[in-house]
Short mmCIF file of C-alpha atoms in Angstrom, two decimals:
data_model
loop_
_atom_site.label_atom_id
_atom_site.label_comp_id
_atom_site.label_asym_id
_atom_site.label_seq_id
_atom_site.Cartn_x
_atom_site.Cartn_y
_atom_site.Cartn_z
CA MET R 102 173.62 151.45 306.17
CA GLY R 103 175.46 149.81 303.13
CA ASN R 104 172.09 148.67 301.60
CA ILE R 105 171.04 152.25 301.70
CA LEU R 106 174.00 153.65 300.14
CA LEU R 107 173.95 151.13 297.48
CA ALA R 108 170.34 152.08 296.62
CA ILE R 109 171.15 155.66 296.62
CA GLU R 110 174.19 154.83 294.28
CA GLN R 111 171.86 152.84 291.96
CA LYS R 112 169.12 155.59 292.09
CA LEU R 113 172.10 158.14 290.75
CA ASP R 114 173.20 155.93 288.23
CA GLY R 115 169.71 155.66 286.98
CA VAL R 116 169.15 159.42 286.90
CA THR R 117 172.49 159.61 285.05
CA GLY R 118 171.28 157.35 282.35
CA ASP R 119 167.81 158.95 282.13
CA GLN R 120 169.54 162.36 281.78
CA THR R 121 171.65 161.15 278.92
CA SER R 122 168.59 159.76 277.10
CA SER R 123 166.52 162.83 277.84
CA ILE R 124 169.29 165.14 276.51
CA ASP R 125 168.90 163.11 273.31
CA ARG R 126 165.22 163.69 273.43
CA MET R 127 165.56 167.38 273.82
CA ALA R 128 167.99 167.65 270.88
CA ASN R 129 165.50 165.56 268.87
CA THR R 130 162.70 168.12 269.57
CA PRO R 131 162.57 169.69 266.01
CA ASN R 132 161.94 166.23 264.35
CA GLU R 133 159.37 165.25 267.03
CA VAL R 134 157.35 168.42 266.57
CA LEU R 135 157.66 167.99 262.73
CA GLY R 136 156.41 164.39 263.21
CA VAL R 137 153.21 165.72 264.60
CA ALA R 138 152.57 167.91 261.39
CA THR R 139 153.51 164.99 259.11
CA ARG R 140 151.04 162.58 260.75
CA TYR R 141 148.48 165.31 260.58
CA ALA R 142 149.14 165.65 256.78
CA GLU R 143 148.88 161.72 256.49
CA SER R 144 145.52 161.80 258.25
CA VAL R 145 144.56 164.51 255.54
CA GLY R 146 145.67 161.97 252.62
CA LYS R 147 143.93 159.13 254.55
CA ALA R 148 140.48 161.04 254.54
CA SER R 149 140.90 161.78 250.78
CA GLU R 150 141.81 158.41 249.96
CA ALA R 151 138.78 157.18 252.12
CA TRP R 152 136.36 159.29 249.89
CA GLY R 153 138.24 157.62 246.71
CA LYS R 154 137.57 154.26 247.86
CA ILE R 155 133.78 154.40 248.48
CA GLY R 156 133.07 152.60 244.97
CA ASP R 157 135.90 150.24 244.74
CA PRO R 158 135.04 146.55 244.62
CA GLY R 159 135.10 144.43 247.90
CA PRO R 160 137.59 141.72 248.68
CA ASN R 161 135.86 139.25 246.48
CA GLY R 162 135.98 141.43 243.51
CA ASN R 163 132.20 142.12 243.33
CA PRO R 164 130.90 145.56 243.17
CA PRO R 165 130.46 146.78 246.80
CA THR R 166 127.09 146.08 248.51
CA THR R 167 124.77 149.03 249.91
CA GLY R 168 126.15 148.22 253.59
CA GLU R 169 129.65 148.37 252.27
CA THR R 170 129.12 151.71 250.55
CA ALA R 171 127.23 153.10 253.68
CA ALA R 172 130.10 151.92 256.07
CA ARG R 173 132.80 153.20 253.75
CA THR R 174 130.87 156.83 253.31
CA ILE R 175 130.40 157.00 257.15
CA ARG R 176 134.15 156.20 257.68
CA ALA R 177 135.35 158.77 255.24
CA ALA R 178 133.07 161.42 256.63
CA GLN R 179 134.42 160.38 260.33
CA GLN R 180 138.04 160.89 258.93
CA THR R 181 137.07 164.20 257.47
CA ALA R 182 135.66 165.34 260.54
CA ALA R 183 138.58 164.38 262.54
CA VAL R 184 140.97 166.24 260.15
CA ALA R 185 138.83 169.21 260.74
CA LEU R 186 139.10 169.16 264.47
CA GLY R 187 142.78 168.28 263.94
CA VAL R 188 143.42 171.82 262.43
CA ALA R 189 142.41 173.39 265.74
CA SER R 190 144.17 171.05 268.08
CA LEU R 191 147.31 170.94 265.69
CA GLY R 192 148.96 173.99 267.39
CA THR R 193 148.44 172.57 270.94
CA ASP R 194 149.77 169.08 270.01
CA MET R 195 152.95 170.57 268.57
CA LEU R 196 153.40 172.70 271.67
CA ASP R 197 152.84 169.70 273.94
CA VAL R 198 155.06 167.81 272.04
CA GLY R 199 157.83 170.41 271.95
CA PHE R 200 157.57 171.27 275.46
CA ALA R 201 157.65 167.54 276.78
CA ASN R 202 160.92 167.08 274.58
CA LEU R 203 162.51 170.50 275.73
CA THR R 204 162.05 169.81 279.25
CA ALA R 205 162.79 166.07 279.21
CA PRO R 206 166.10 166.68 281.14
CA LEU R 207 164.04 168.22 283.99
CA ALA R 208 161.24 165.54 284.01
CA ALA R 209 163.93 162.90 284.14
CA ILE R 210 164.99 163.93 287.57
CA CYS R 211 161.69 164.15 289.16
CA PRO R 212 160.18 161.29 290.93
CA SER R 213 157.75 159.03 289.44
CA MET R 214 154.21 159.02 290.93
CA PRO R 215 151.35 156.49 291.16
CA ALA R 216 148.96 156.99 288.31
CA ALA R 217 145.56 158.48 289.16
CA THR R 218 142.38 156.44 288.26
CA LEU R 219 138.89 156.50 288.78
CA MET R 220 138.01 156.92 292.74
CA GLY R 221 141.20 158.33 293.19
CA MET R 222 141.02 160.57 296.63
CA TYR R 223 141.17 164.25 296.62
CA ILE R 224 141.78 166.55 299.62
CA GLY R 225 141.69 170.45 299.35
CA THR R 226 141.96 173.47 301.50
CA PRO R 227 138.99 174.43 303.72
CA HIS R 228 136.69 177.09 302.33
CA CYS R 229 133.14 178.23 303.00
CA HIS R 230 129.97 179.14 300.95
CA PRO R 231 128.52 181.99 303.10
CA THR R 232 125.21 182.40 301.33
CA HIS R 233 123.56 179.39 302.86
CA PRO R 234 123.95 176.99 306.09
CA PRO R 235 126.32 175.61 307.35
CA SER R 236 128.85 178.29 306.47
CA GLY R 237 126.23 181.21 306.63
CA PRO R 238 124.43 183.60 306.04
CA PRO R 239 124.69 185.80 309.12
CA PRO R 240 124.54 185.79 311.90
CA ILE R 241 126.07 182.34 311.05
CA PRO R 242 129.79 182.96 310.74
CA PRO R 243 131.59 182.07 307.55
CA THR R 244 132.56 178.49 308.63
CA PRO R 245 135.41 176.96 306.31
CA LEU R 246 134.86 173.22 305.35
CA PRO R 247 137.30 170.92 304.10
CA SER R 248 137.09 169.79 300.41
CA ILE R 249 137.29 166.14 300.14
CA GLY R 250 136.31 163.97 297.30
CA MET R 251 137.13 161.46 294.53
CA VAL R 252 137.70 161.33 290.77
CA THR R 253 134.47 160.57 289.22
CA LEU R 254 133.77 161.82 285.62
CA GLY R 255 135.78 161.90 282.34
CA MET R 256 138.71 159.77 282.18
CA SER R 257 139.91 157.51 279.59
CA VAL R 258 137.86 154.39 279.25
CA LYS R 259 140.30 152.70 276.69
CA VAL R 260 143.26 153.01 279.13
CA LEU R 261 142.81 150.87 282.24
CA ILE R 262 145.02 150.99 285.25
CA ASN R 263 144.67 148.02 287.64
CA ASN R 264 141.25 147.74 285.98
CA LEU R 265 140.19 151.24 286.65
CA PRO R 266 139.85 154.14 283.92
CA ALA R 267 143.02 156.39 283.79
CA ALA R 268 142.37 159.87 285.03
CA ARG R 269 143.86 162.90 283.06
CA ALA R 270 144.26 166.73 283.44
CA GLY R 271 140.93 168.21 282.86
CA ASP R 272 139.06 165.35 284.46
CA ILE R 273 136.64 166.03 287.34
CA GLY R 274 135.36 164.38 290.81
CA LEU R 275 132.68 165.13 293.40
CA ALA R 276 133.66 166.78 296.47
CA PRO R 277 130.43 167.19 298.36
CA SER R 278 132.23 167.67 301.94
CA CYS R 279 132.09 171.65 301.73
CA CYS R 280 128.28 171.72 301.40
CA GLY R 281 128.11 173.70 298.04
CA ILE R 282 125.00 173.78 296.07
CA PRO R 283 124.81 172.16 293.90
CA PRO R 284 127.07 169.37 295.10
CA ALA R 285 130.71 170.74 294.87
CA TRP R 286 132.90 169.31 291.99
CA PHE R 287 136.74 169.60 291.61
CA LYS R 288 139.02 169.55 288.58
CA ILE R 289 142.28 167.96 288.03
CA LYS R 290 144.58 170.86 286.72
CA THR R 291 147.93 169.52 286.32
CA GLY R 292 149.40 166.32 284.74
CA SER R 293 152.60 164.87 283.79
CA SER R 294 154.84 167.10 281.54
CA ASN R 295 155.68 164.33 279.11
CA VAL R 296 153.15 161.55 279.44
CA PHE R 297 149.65 161.75 277.71
CA ILE R 298 146.72 159.70 277.97
CA GLY R 299 143.97 160.00 275.21
CA GLY R 300 145.36 163.27 274.23
CA ALA R 301 145.44 164.80 277.66
CA ARG R 302 148.13 164.96 280.45
CA ALA R 303 148.23 161.86 282.58
CA ALA R 304 147.34 162.70 286.16
CA ARG R 305 149.11 161.12 289.18
CA THR R 306 149.00 161.36 292.80
CA THR R 307 150.14 164.75 294.25
CA ASP R 308 148.81 166.54 290.83
CA ILE R 309 147.07 169.79 291.66
CA CYS R 310 143.07 170.03 291.70
CA GLN R 311 140.79 173.10 292.17
CA ALA R 312 137.28 173.23 293.60
CA CYS R 313 134.55 175.85 293.84
CA LYS R 314 136.25 178.52 292.11
CA ASN R 315 134.22 181.65 291.86
CA ILE R 316 136.24 183.64 289.11
CA PRO R 317 134.73 182.87 285.68
CA ASP R 318 136.94 182.19 282.86
CA PRO R 319 137.15 184.67 280.02
CA PRO R 320 134.10 184.24 277.80
CA VAL R 321 136.08 183.69 274.67
CA ALA R 322 138.30 181.12 276.12
CA SER R 323 135.44 179.37 277.81
CA ALA R 324 133.47 179.39 274.46
CA PHE R 325 136.32 177.82 272.46
CA ALA R 326 136.92 175.15 275.04
CA ASN R 327 133.36 174.05 275.25
CA ALA R 328 133.17 174.05 271.04
CA MET R 329 136.27 171.82 271.38
CA GLN R 330 134.52 169.49 273.61
CA VAL R 331 131.47 169.29 271.74
CA ALA R 332 133.49 168.71 268.35
CA GLY R 333 135.30 165.82 270.04
CA ILE R 334 132.15 164.25 271.24
CA ALA R 335 130.76 164.38 267.55
CA VAL R 336 133.78 162.95 266.02
CA GLY R 337 133.74 160.22 268.47
CA ALA R 338 129.92 159.45 267.69
CA MET R 339 130.70 159.42 263.95
CA GLY R 340 133.37 157.07 264.90
CA MET R 341 131.40 154.77 266.65
CA ALA R 342 128.74 154.89 263.87
CA ALA R 343 131.51 153.98 261.51
CA ASP R 344 132.73 150.85 263.72
CA VAL R 345 129.21 149.72 263.92
CA ALA R 346 128.53 149.98 260.08
CA GLU R 347 131.99 147.98 259.34
CA ALA R 348 131.10 145.23 261.89
CA ALA R 349 127.64 144.72 260.17
CA VAL R 350 129.39 144.08 256.76
CA GLU R 351 132.63 142.22 257.82
CA ASP R 352 132.71 138.81 256.58
CA GLN R 353 135.48 137.65 259.01
CA ALA R 354 133.89 137.00 262.69
CA ALA R 355 137.18 137.99 264.40
CA MET R 356 137.32 141.41 262.50
CA ALA R 357 133.42 141.99 262.95
CA ALA R 358 134.04 141.45 266.99
CA ALA R 359 137.00 143.76 266.92
CA LYS R 360 135.10 146.64 265.19
CA ALA R 361 131.96 145.65 267.48
CA MET R 362 134.35 146.07 270.51
CA SER R 363 135.76 149.40 269.10
CA ALA R 364 132.19 150.70 268.69
CA ALA R 365 131.41 149.70 272.52
CA MET R 366 134.56 151.75 273.76
CA ALA R 367 133.78 154.67 271.47
CA ALA R 368 130.17 154.68 273.01
CA ALA R 369 131.52 154.21 276.52
CA GLN R 370 133.96 157.14 276.04
CA MET R 371 131.43 159.41 274.42
CA ALA R 372 129.15 158.98 277.30
CA ALA R 373 131.82 159.62 279.69
CA ASP R 374 132.59 162.96 277.97
CA ALA R 375 129.13 164.01 277.59
CA ALA R 376 128.47 163.31 281.21
CA LYS R 377 131.52 165.13 282.23
CA MET R 378 130.64 168.42 280.11
CA ALA R 379 126.91 168.28 281.36
CA VAL R 380 128.43 168.49 285.07
CA GLU R 381 130.70 170.98 284.09
CA ALA R 382 128.10 173.40 283.07
CA THR R 383 126.80 173.40 286.81
CA MET R 384 130.00 173.67 288.44
CA TRP R 385 131.37 176.36 290.53
CA LYS R 386 128.30 178.48 290.74
CA ASP R 387 127.90 178.83 294.36
CA PRO R 388 129.68 181.94 295.72
CA THR R 389 132.84 181.07 297.87
CA MET R 390 135.35 182.49 300.40
CA PRO R 391 138.05 182.88 299.37
CA PRO R 392 136.65 183.37 295.49
CA THR R 393 139.68 181.49 294.33
CA GLY R 394 138.03 178.61 295.89
CA SER R 395 139.88 175.58 297.28
CA MET R 396 143.29 174.20 295.95
CA GLY R 397 144.38 170.71 296.72
CA ALA R 398 145.73 167.54 295.39
CA ILE R 399 144.89 163.99 294.51
CA THR R 400 146.51 162.27 297.73
CA LEU R 401 145.91 158.70 297.36
CA PRO R 402 145.72 156.58 294.26
CA SER R 403 142.49 154.14 294.10
CA SER R 404 144.55 151.21 293.20
CA SER R 405 147.72 149.69 294.71
CA GLY R 406 149.98 152.50 293.24
CA THR R 407 152.05 149.91 291.09
CA VAL R 408 151.86 152.01 287.81
CA LEU R 409 154.15 154.96 288.14
CA ILE R 410 154.23 157.83 285.69
CA GLY R 411 157.13 160.52 285.49
CA GLY R 412 157.52 163.97 284.59
CA PHE R 413 156.60 167.06 286.38
CA PRO R 414 153.29 168.52 286.99
CA MET R 415 152.15 170.90 284.18
CA ILE R 416 148.76 172.45 283.41
CA SER R 417 147.19 171.79 279.97
CA VAL R 418 147.83 174.25 276.95
CA MET R 419 144.35 175.14 277.01
CA ASP R 420 144.23 176.45 280.67
CA LEU R 421 147.61 178.23 280.00
CA ALA R 422 145.76 179.96 277.19
CA LYS R 423 142.69 180.76 279.44
CA ALA R 424 145.11 182.23 282.25
CA ILE R 425 146.89 184.51 279.66
CA MET R 426 143.58 185.61 278.34
CA ASN R 427 142.39 186.51 281.87
CA ARG R 428 145.61 188.37 282.59
CA LEU R 429 145.46 190.29 279.61
CA LYS R 430 141.89 191.17 280.37
CA ARG R 431 142.76 192.53 283.48
CA PHE R 432 145.79 194.32 282.19
CA LYS R 433 143.36 196.01 279.85
CA ALA R 434 140.68 196.79 282.37
CA LYS R 435 143.52 198.40 284.46
CA SER R 436 144.75 200.46 281.62
CA ASN R 437 141.30 201.78 281.09
CA ASP R 438 140.89 202.81 284.78
CA ASP R 439 144.29 204.66 284.59
CA ASP R 440 143.16 206.53 281.40
CA GLY R 441 140.12 207.78 282.96
CA ALA R 442 141.77 208.96 286.29
CA GLY R 443 141.91 212.72 286.81
CA THR R 444 139.63 213.70 284.00
CA GLY R 445 136.78 214.79 286.12
CA ALA R 446 135.64 218.40 285.96
CA CYS R 447 136.66 221.06 288.05
#
């Protein structure tokens, strides 16, 4: 009993210390948000500088070779494209940083959970697909089936947790147990409020997932999200090409190997993102009962669970924007219906 009380006291002391540091972090929110804008401004300056250095002499003082000029041009183009993409994501990045800092005291009192990775297990609520067996059509009664699967696509190939790619909010997994056609997939909807991996919220055990949703997103929000994904893949491809070109003209073997490794990692991430986007185009086409589909969570980490991530569950800013637009669309439709009520001819 004494050991239990001692453990509780130590935990409370730790929470008190975390609260103190989190309050300091909350107070520093304006500086952190300003830092995001400052880093973006620095990236703009680096892109401009890269274009200006294309014709500069090499390390040995000689004029740049054709290969060096090509590598510098590709790198400058990649940095410029990244800056252009950064304009669209600057607002969400500032919101993410500001929200993480403002809610730091709340995140400090939430328990840390095991990080989710490739092959992490998902379990969702039972639902049925009544247009085909085994859940229909009539006279077969609508038969709910469980939604069970594992994290499969997306993830960050550059961040490994126990040798497995880290999962994030927005990544997807295969969950065929509900017998949807084509095979059903689920999407991780929430992640850590204050820990990000590769620009997305880090997913943990107990984070919420959704499968077989049959309510489409608003077209504008869906088109913007798809455009951002395509642009991100394109910038990644340019970065990979720049790394390959720089590795080819690098004199030092160690630097050439590092550039080649960076290019390989970029290629792997681009392939993972492209595969995820291709699958997302086929997701959630099979009608379900209920139309909201299945809600579940990541229940078991695929690794030993030794890596813990703090914060409370939070959806991505993009998903929040989609939800707001969907709500506004429904409100507008309801208002139009109300305006038309009672106008029939006598």
